[in-house]
Amino acid sequence: MYAVLCSLFQLRGKKKNKCIAAAFVVLMMWIIYYVVYEYTVCGSDPYSFLSEHCFADTRTHSYKYLINEAEICKPLPDNIFLLIVVPSRTSEFEERQVIRQTWGSLAVNNTEIRLVFMLGYRPEIDQQVLKSESETYHDIIQEDFYDSYRNLSIKSEAILRFANTFCSNVKYILKVDADVFVNLPALIEDLRERGGTNMIMGYVFSFRMPFRDQGSKFYFERISYPLTYLPTYLNGPAYVLSGDTPRKLLSVALNTKQYALEDIFITGVVRKRAAVQLIHHRRFDYRKPFVDICWFEHKIIGHSFNKEQMLEIWSQKVQNKTCTTSIRVFYMLHDRLALW
Ligand SMILES: *[C@@H]1O[C@H](CO)[C@@H](O)[C@H](O)[C@H]1NC(C)=O
Ligand SMILES: *[C@@H]1O[C@H](CO)[C@@H](O)[C@H](O)[C@H]1NC(C)=O
Ligand SMILES: *[C@@H]1O[C@H](CO)[C@@H](O)[C@H](O)[C@H]1NC(C)=O
């Protein structure tokens, strides 16, 4: 790159060599600066739970339950294989309804699966309406923190807290956003074959750099996040936790500086500090999915669907849509071409 830059200035021979040498020195100084900077701010083991330097904080999560389903995992949480928790905005009545009618319907009256929605509080939303929704479906959990995008990490802590308090001993917990279509039978089958404890599973992102651009919704200030790279973390829309992790993750989370991006916070920083294993699953695809049930023959989740698309996929499933060989081959290649 520097060689190219130097040639752009049309430097030749010795001058060009000097230019490259100078550029090299600048690059080395820049690297050394960051290494020293990170070391000064974060110490030699930045994610260490014992380290006071970098990510340490002390908070509490003592929000009140406005609506709860304390008995949802009764009589025996050990018998419950999968607890599904969907973070949902208070205003998203229709999105919740779509999940209940589509892939979430498999969780209704299922002895091994539970589905709940985690909500915060918005003063402009009529609590009475939420209460009657809760009385109809018994799947609403609501804490009294202010429900906003910037507070998503609080919502994720609320999920950990709920799982730990009322559903400890379930085998797995799926955190899944409202715009995700889940191939629930495939997920259950995969988890049964896999087993595993002390783990979080999903689509792994590694060697990503934090956004330093102040205009970005995902902005990380250098002062609050001094490292050049983000920790390895999972793509946010859907990930699975083994049932033993919520307790550990919650207690570490409350002793960790909070970031608004919940995937980086929970599955990256907190997970790393809690020494929970990260498992990559290619079929938690993060790329743009196809609105086609046949696509899900190879996938466990697809995200960023709107309500109509979710209903469309479900109706294809209910009508037993036949998948042609050519489309199968196409989707199989698409699956194989995932990065790794
Ligand atoms: C679930 O069970 C209840 C009570 O047994 C029943 O009224 C309801 O229709 C069932 N729902 C589904 C979707 O099977
Ligand atoms: C997050 O929730 C807390 C507790 O309700 C509230 O005080 C705070 O203003 C909220 N923050 C944002 C950015 O919405
Ligand atoms: C789809 O297949 C299932 C199971 O084979 C069957 O019970 C159901 O009736 C079929 N639905 C339609 C619309 O053909």
Short mmCIF file of C-alpha atoms and ligand atoms in Angstrom, two decimals:
data_model
loop_
_atom_site.label_atom_id
_atom_site.label_comp_id
_atom_site.label_asym_id
_atom_site.label_seq_id
_atom_site.Cartn_x
_atom_site.Cartn_y
_atom_site.Cartn_z
CA MET A 1 0.00 0.00 0.00
CA TYR A 2 2.76 2.40 0.95
CA ALA A 3 4.69 1.32 -2.13
CA VAL A 4 1.68 2.29 -4.21
CA LEU A 5 1.40 5.59 -2.36
CA CYS A 6 5.05 6.35 -2.99
CA SER A 7 4.72 5.58 -6.69
CA LEU A 8 1.71 7.85 -6.85
CA PHE A 9 3.98 10.71 -5.90
CA GLN A 10 6.01 9.56 -8.90
CA LEU A 11 9.12 8.99 -6.81
CA ARG A 12 11.78 6.88 -8.44
CA GLY A 13 14.92 4.99 -7.36
CA LYS A 14 16.48 6.09 -4.10
CA LYS A 15 13.77 8.61 -3.32
CA LYS A 16 11.17 5.92 -3.62
CA ASN A 17 13.08 3.60 -1.27
CA LYS A 18 13.37 6.38 1.29
CA CYS A 19 9.69 7.05 0.99
CA ILE A 20 8.86 3.38 1.61
CA ALA A 21 11.24 3.25 4.59
CA ALA A 22 9.65 6.37 6.10
CA ALA A 23 6.17 4.97 5.60
CA PHE A 24 7.25 1.72 7.25
CA VAL A 25 8.61 3.60 10.28
CA VAL A 26 5.35 5.55 10.60
CA LEU A 27 3.36 2.33 10.43
CA MET A 28 5.50 0.68 13.12
CA MET A 29 5.18 3.72 15.38
CA TRP A 30 1.44 3.66 14.93
CA ILE A 31 1.28 -0.03 15.88
CA ILE A 32 3.58 0.46 18.88
CA TYR A 33 1.48 3.42 20.01
CA TYR A 34 -1.68 1.30 20.09
CA VAL A 35 0.00 -1.65 21.73
CA VAL A 36 1.38 0.62 24.45
CA TYR A 37 -1.90 2.50 24.72
CA GLU A 38 -3.93 -0.67 25.12
CA TYR A 39 -1.46 -2.06 27.61
CA THR A 40 -1.54 1.11 29.69
CA VAL A 41 -5.33 1.27 29.78
CA CYS A 42 -6.16 -2.45 29.91
CA GLY A 43 -3.14 -4.30 31.25
CA SER A 44 -1.79 -7.53 29.82
CA ASP A 45 -5.02 -9.49 30.19
CA PRO A 46 -7.78 -7.04 29.36
CA TYR A 47 -10.74 -9.39 29.69
CA SER A 48 -9.61 -10.90 32.95
CA PHE A 49 -12.44 -10.85 35.40
CA LEU A 50 -9.95 -9.85 38.07
CA SER A 51 -8.59 -6.96 36.04
CA GLU A 52 -9.66 -3.63 37.44
CA HIS A 53 -8.44 -1.72 34.43
CA CYS A 54 -10.55 -2.11 31.46
CA PHE A 55 -14.05 -3.50 31.65
CA ALA A 56 -14.72 -3.55 35.38
CA ASP A 57 -17.87 -1.89 36.73
CA THR A 58 -20.42 -2.54 39.44
CA ARG A 59 -24.12 -2.33 38.69
CA THR A 60 -27.32 -3.94 39.82
CA HIS A 61 -30.27 -5.21 37.84
CA SER A 62 -33.10 -4.65 40.27
CA TYR A 63 -35.96 -3.76 37.97
CA LYS A 64 -39.45 -4.78 39.02
CA TYR A 65 -41.56 -7.33 37.16
CA LEU A 66 -44.70 -5.63 35.87
CA ILE A 67 -45.87 -8.86 34.24
CA ASN A 68 -44.38 -12.25 34.95
CA GLU A 69 -44.89 -15.97 34.36
CA ALA A 70 -43.13 -17.30 37.42
CA GLU A 71 -44.59 -20.77 36.98
CA ILE A 72 -43.81 -21.19 33.32
CA CYS A 73 -41.08 -23.78 33.83
CA LYS A 74 -43.01 -25.70 36.49
CA PRO A 75 -43.46 -28.40 37.59
CA LEU A 76 -39.94 -29.51 36.68
CA PRO A 77 -37.55 -27.22 34.85
CA ASP A 78 -35.27 -30.23 34.33
CA ASN A 79 -37.82 -31.56 31.90
CA ILE A 80 -37.73 -28.49 29.74
CA PHE A 81 -35.37 -28.83 26.85
CA LEU A 82 -35.58 -25.36 25.36
CA LEU A 83 -36.67 -22.00 26.71
CA ILE A 84 -37.13 -19.52 23.87
CA VAL A 85 -36.99 -15.84 24.78
CA VAL A 86 -37.80 -13.16 22.22
CA PRO A 87 -36.85 -9.59 23.18
CA SER A 88 -39.85 -7.60 22.03
CA ARG A 89 -40.83 -3.94 22.09
CA THR A 90 -43.93 -3.14 24.07
CA SER A 91 -45.55 -1.79 20.89
CA GLU A 92 -44.90 -4.94 18.83
CA PHE A 93 -48.26 -6.68 19.36
CA GLU A 94 -48.46 -7.81 15.77
CA GLU A 95 -44.91 -9.15 15.62
CA ARG A 96 -45.58 -11.27 18.70
CA GLN A 97 -48.79 -12.52 17.16
CA VAL A 98 -46.96 -13.51 13.97
CA ILE A 99 -44.45 -15.56 15.95
CA ARG A 100 -47.24 -17.27 17.89
CA GLN A 101 -48.98 -18.12 14.62
CA THR A 102 -45.88 -19.31 12.74
CA TRP A 103 -42.74 -21.06 13.98
CA GLY A 104 -43.58 -20.28 17.63
CA SER A 105 -46.81 -22.28 17.41
CA LEU A 106 -44.69 -25.44 17.78
CA ALA A 107 -43.90 -24.32 21.32
CA VAL A 108 -47.57 -24.07 22.34
CA ASN A 109 -48.77 -27.05 24.38
CA ASN A 110 -45.31 -28.56 24.02
CA THR A 111 -44.11 -30.26 27.17
CA GLU A 112 -40.44 -29.62 26.41
CA ILE A 113 -40.43 -26.14 24.92
CA ARG A 114 -41.43 -22.77 26.37
CA LEU A 115 -41.74 -19.50 24.52
CA VAL A 116 -41.80 -16.07 26.20
CA PHE A 117 -41.41 -12.45 25.11
CA MET A 118 -39.24 -10.08 27.14
CA LEU A 119 -40.49 -6.51 27.31
CA GLY A 120 -39.48 -3.27 28.95
CA TYR A 121 -41.79 -0.42 29.90
CA ARG A 122 -43.11 2.47 27.80
CA PRO A 123 -45.38 5.02 29.49
CA GLU A 124 -47.31 5.66 26.26
CA ILE A 125 -48.36 2.01 25.90
CA ASP A 126 -51.53 1.07 27.77
CA GLN A 127 -50.55 -1.49 30.39
CA GLN A 128 -54.08 -2.85 30.41
CA VAL A 129 -53.72 -3.96 26.81
CA LEU A 130 -50.48 -5.76 27.63
CA LYS A 131 -52.08 -7.38 30.65
CA SER A 132 -54.94 -8.75 28.61
CA GLU A 133 -52.47 -10.04 26.00
CA SER A 134 -50.65 -11.72 28.85
CA GLU A 135 -53.86 -13.26 30.19
CA THR A 136 -54.64 -14.69 26.79
CA TYR A 137 -51.25 -16.16 25.95
CA HIS A 138 -49.31 -16.36 29.22
CA ASP A 139 -46.06 -15.64 27.44
CA ILE A 140 -45.27 -12.02 28.40
CA ILE A 141 -42.49 -11.08 30.82
CA GLN A 142 -42.17 -7.37 31.47
CA GLU A 143 -39.66 -5.47 33.58
CA ASP A 144 -40.01 -1.80 34.41
CA PHE A 145 -36.89 -0.42 32.68
CA TYR A 146 -37.44 2.01 29.83
CA ASP A 147 -37.80 0.03 26.60
CA SER A 148 -35.43 1.49 24.00
CA TYR A 149 -32.83 0.42 21.49
CA ARG A 150 -30.02 1.77 23.66
CA ASN A 151 -31.33 -0.36 26.54
CA LEU A 152 -31.16 -3.67 24.69
CA SER A 153 -28.31 -4.86 26.90
CA ILE A 154 -30.52 -4.32 29.95
CA LYS A 155 -33.12 -6.47 28.21
CA SER A 156 -30.55 -9.19 27.64
CA GLU A 157 -29.65 -9.07 31.32
CA ALA A 158 -33.37 -9.37 32.04
CA ILE A 159 -33.43 -12.54 29.92
CA LEU A 160 -30.51 -13.99 31.87
CA ARG A 161 -32.15 -13.05 35.12
CA PHE A 162 -35.49 -14.60 34.18
CA ALA A 163 -33.86 -17.81 32.97
CA ASN A 164 -31.77 -18.05 36.11
CA THR A 165 -34.58 -17.22 38.54
CA PHE A 166 -37.56 -19.08 37.13
CA CYS A 167 -36.15 -21.58 34.66
CA SER A 168 -32.85 -22.72 36.05
CA ASN A 169 -32.10 -26.30 35.00
CA VAL A 170 -33.61 -25.98 31.53
CA LYS A 171 -31.20 -27.54 29.04
CA TYR A 172 -30.93 -24.68 26.57
CA ILE A 173 -32.08 -21.10 26.09
CA LEU A 174 -32.61 -19.57 22.68
CA LYS A 175 -32.44 -15.78 22.49
CA VAL A 176 -34.04 -14.79 19.25
CA ASP A 177 -35.16 -11.45 17.80
CA ALA A 178 -38.68 -10.81 16.56
CA ASP A 179 -37.64 -10.58 12.89
CA VAL A 180 -36.14 -14.07 12.84
CA PHE A 181 -37.75 -17.19 11.42
CA VAL A 182 -36.55 -20.25 13.34
CA ASN A 183 -36.47 -23.77 11.93
CA LEU A 184 -37.40 -25.12 15.34
CA PRO A 185 -37.39 -28.87 14.55
CA ALA A 186 -33.90 -28.54 13.03
CA LEU A 187 -32.67 -26.61 16.07
CA ILE A 188 -34.04 -29.19 18.51
CA GLU A 189 -32.51 -32.04 16.54
CA ASP A 190 -29.16 -30.27 16.38
CA LEU A 191 -29.14 -29.57 20.11
CA ARG A 192 -30.09 -33.13 20.98
CA GLU A 193 -27.16 -34.48 18.99
CA ARG A 194 -24.76 -31.90 20.31
CA GLY A 195 -25.24 -31.80 24.07
CA GLY A 196 -22.85 -29.46 25.81
CA THR A 197 -22.56 -27.17 28.78
CA ASN A 198 -20.83 -23.89 29.54
CA MET A 199 -21.36 -22.70 25.97
CA ILE A 200 -22.99 -20.10 23.77
CA MET A 201 -23.64 -21.06 20.17
CA GLY A 202 -24.39 -19.04 17.05
CA TYR A 203 -22.64 -17.44 14.10
CA VAL A 204 -19.22 -16.29 15.25
CA PHE A 205 -17.72 -12.96 14.22
CA SER A 206 -13.99 -12.59 14.81
CA PHE A 207 -11.40 -9.87 14.27
CA ARG A 208 -13.99 -7.16 13.91
CA MET A 209 -13.03 -3.61 14.73
CA PRO A 210 -15.33 -1.32 16.68
CA PHE A 211 -16.90 1.59 14.81
CA ARG A 212 -15.04 4.74 15.74
CA ASP A 213 -17.24 6.95 13.62
CA GLN A 214 -19.32 9.18 15.89
CA GLY A 215 -22.23 9.23 13.47
CA SER A 216 -22.65 5.46 13.62
CA LYS A 217 -25.44 3.85 15.57
CA PHE A 218 -22.80 1.35 16.65
CA TYR A 219 -20.26 3.95 17.82
CA PHE A 220 -17.68 2.89 20.40
CA GLU A 221 -15.72 5.66 22.06
CA ARG A 222 -12.03 4.82 22.41
CA ILE A 223 -12.09 5.88 26.03
CA SER A 224 -14.78 3.35 26.90
CA TYR A 225 -13.56 0.62 24.55
CA PRO A 226 -9.77 1.01 24.26
CA LEU A 227 -8.93 -2.18 22.36
CA THR A 228 -8.35 -2.21 18.62
CA TYR A 229 -10.35 -5.39 18.07
CA LEU A 230 -13.68 -6.50 19.46
CA PRO A 231 -13.69 -9.81 21.31
CA THR A 232 -14.96 -12.77 19.29
CA TYR A 233 -18.74 -12.56 19.52
CA LEU A 234 -21.93 -13.97 18.03
CA ASN A 235 -24.22 -12.44 15.48
CA GLY A 236 -27.02 -10.93 17.57
CA PRO A 237 -30.37 -12.01 16.06
CA ALA A 238 -30.24 -15.56 17.43
CA TYR A 239 -27.99 -17.50 19.74
CA VAL A 240 -28.29 -20.46 22.08
CA LEU A 241 -27.05 -20.63 25.66
CA SER A 242 -26.61 -23.82 27.61
CA GLY A 243 -28.81 -23.81 30.71
CA ASP A 244 -25.91 -23.49 33.14
CA THR A 245 -24.68 -20.16 31.77
CA PRO A 246 -27.30 -17.52 32.72
CA ARG A 247 -26.27 -17.42 36.37
CA LYS A 248 -22.61 -17.01 35.51
CA LEU A 249 -23.16 -14.55 32.68
CA LEU A 250 -25.51 -12.37 34.72
CA SER A 251 -23.17 -12.05 37.67
CA VAL A 252 -20.27 -11.23 35.35
CA ALA A 253 -22.42 -8.81 33.31
CA LEU A 254 -23.27 -6.80 36.42
CA ASN A 255 -19.56 -6.45 37.10
CA THR A 256 -18.74 -5.39 33.56
CA LYS A 257 -18.98 -2.02 31.86
CA GLN A 258 -22.14 -2.14 29.76
CA TYR A 259 -22.27 -1.56 26.00
CA ALA A 260 -25.46 -0.79 24.15
CA LEU A 261 -24.83 -3.44 21.49
CA GLU A 262 -26.10 -6.49 23.30
CA ASP A 263 -24.42 -9.09 21.09
CA ILE A 264 -20.98 -7.58 21.60
CA PHE A 265 -21.69 -7.02 25.28
CA ILE A 266 -23.19 -10.40 26.25
CA THR A 267 -21.65 -12.85 23.78
CA GLY A 268 -18.35 -10.96 23.46
CA VAL A 269 -17.09 -9.08 26.49
CA VAL A 270 -19.16 -10.76 29.21
CA ARG A 271 -18.85 -14.25 27.71
CA LYS A 272 -15.09 -13.86 27.51
CA ARG A 273 -14.79 -12.60 31.08
CA ALA A 274 -17.00 -15.46 32.28
CA ALA A 275 -14.87 -18.01 30.37
CA VAL A 276 -17.90 -19.47 28.62
CA GLN A 277 -17.06 -21.40 25.46
CA LEU A 278 -18.12 -19.92 22.11
CA ILE A 279 -19.37 -22.37 19.48
CA HIS A 280 -19.65 -21.47 15.83
CA HIS A 281 -22.67 -22.75 13.93
CA ARG A 282 -22.71 -22.11 10.19
CA ARG A 283 -26.45 -22.66 9.97
CA PHE A 284 -27.21 -19.65 12.12
CA ASP A 285 -26.70 -17.80 8.87
CA TYR A 286 -26.34 -14.03 9.16
CA ARG A 287 -26.64 -13.31 5.44
CA LYS A 288 -29.80 -12.10 3.78
CA PRO A 289 -32.13 -15.10 3.60
CA PHE A 290 -34.60 -16.14 0.93
CA VAL A 291 -38.33 -15.96 1.61
CA ASP A 292 -38.62 -19.67 0.94
CA ILE A 293 -39.18 -22.63 3.23
CA CYS A 294 -36.84 -24.66 1.00
CA TRP A 295 -33.98 -22.37 2.01
CA PHE A 296 -34.53 -23.56 5.58
CA GLU A 297 -33.69 -27.16 4.69
CA HIS A 298 -30.09 -26.12 5.35
CA LYS A 299 -30.59 -23.36 7.89
CA ILE A 300 -31.66 -23.02 11.45
CA ILE A 301 -32.39 -19.32 11.43
CA GLY A 302 -32.96 -16.57 8.90
CA HIS A 303 -33.35 -12.95 9.99
CA SER A 304 -34.63 -9.52 8.97
CA PHE A 305 -37.98 -10.81 7.78
CA ASN A 306 -41.05 -8.62 8.02
CA LYS A 307 -44.41 -9.92 9.20
CA GLU A 308 -45.71 -10.74 5.73
CA GLN A 309 -42.57 -12.71 4.87
CA MET A 310 -42.79 -14.71 8.09
CA LEU A 311 -46.41 -15.60 7.31
CA GLU A 312 -45.50 -16.46 3.72
CA ILE A 313 -42.76 -18.91 4.80
CA TRP A 314 -45.05 -20.50 7.33
CA SER A 315 -47.85 -20.97 4.82
CA GLN A 316 -45.38 -22.69 2.47
CA LYS A 317 -44.53 -25.04 5.31
CA VAL A 318 -48.13 -25.75 6.22
CA GLN A 319 -48.96 -26.43 2.57
CA ASN A 320 -46.02 -28.84 2.29
CA LYS A 321 -44.41 -26.88 -0.54
CA THR A 322 -42.29 -29.20 -2.68
CA CYS A 323 -38.68 -28.16 -3.15
CA THR A 324 -37.37 -28.89 -6.62
CA THR A 325 -33.97 -30.48 -7.13
CA SER A 326 -32.55 -27.40 -8.81
CA ILE A 327 -33.58 -25.11 -5.97
CA ARG A 328 -32.21 -27.63 -3.48
CA VAL A 329 -28.85 -27.66 -5.23
CA PHE A 330 -28.81 -23.88 -5.35
CA TYR A 331 -29.51 -23.56 -1.63
CA MET A 332 -27.02 -26.27 -0.79
CA LEU A 333 -24.30 -24.35 -2.61
CA HIS A 334 -25.41 -21.17 -0.89
CA ASP A 335 -25.05 -22.96 2.44
CA ARG A 336 -21.60 -24.34 1.56
CA LEU A 337 -20.41 -20.94 0.46
CA ALA A 338 -20.81 -19.55 3.96
CA LEU A 339 -17.43 -18.16 4.94
CA TRP A 340 -16.40 -21.11 7.09
C1 LIG B 1 -53.43 -26.08 23.93
O1 LIG B 1 -54.09 -26.70 25.00
C2 LIG B 1 -55.26 -26.03 25.41
C3 LIG B 1 -55.80 -26.68 26.66
O2 LIG B 1 -55.49 -28.03 26.73
C4 LIG B 1 -56.26 -26.04 24.24
O3 LIG B 1 -57.44 -25.37 24.63
C5 LIG B 1 -55.64 -25.36 23.05
O4 LIG B 1 -56.49 -25.43 21.93
C6 LIG B 1 -54.30 -25.98 22.67
N1 LIG B 1 -53.67 -25.17 21.67
C7 LIG B 1 -53.07 -25.67 20.61
C8 LIG B 1 -52.48 -24.70 19.63
O5 LIG B 1 -52.96 -26.87 20.40
C1 LIG B 2 -32.69 2.74 30.11
O1 LIG B 2 -33.52 2.37 31.18
C2 LIG B 2 -33.33 3.12 32.36
C3 LIG B 2 -34.19 2.51 33.44
O2 LIG B 2 -35.54 2.60 33.13
C4 LIG B 2 -33.67 4.58 32.08
O3 LIG B 2 -33.44 5.34 33.25
C5 LIG B 2 -32.81 5.09 30.94
O4 LIG B 2 -33.19 6.39 30.58
C6 LIG B 2 -32.93 4.19 29.73
N1 LIG B 2 -31.95 4.62 28.75
C7 LIG B 2 -32.25 4.81 27.45
C8 LIG B 2 -31.12 5.27 26.60
O5 LIG B 2 -33.35 4.64 26.99
C1 LIG B 3 -48.73 -31.83 4.88
O1 LIG B 3 -48.09 -33.02 5.35
C2 LIG B 3 -48.56 -33.44 6.63
C3 LIG B 3 -47.71 -34.61 7.10
O2 LIG B 3 -47.39 -35.48 6.06
C4 LIG B 3 -50.05 -33.80 6.54
O3 LIG B 3 -50.53 -34.25 7.80
C5 LIG B 3 -50.81 -32.58 6.08
O4 LIG B 3 -52.18 -32.90 5.90
C6 LIG B 3 -50.24 -32.02 4.78
N1 LIG B 3 -50.88 -30.74 4.49
C7 LIG B 3 -51.36 -30.42 3.28
C8 LIG B 3 -52.00 -29.07 3.16
O5 LIG B 3 -51.29 -31.18 2.34
#
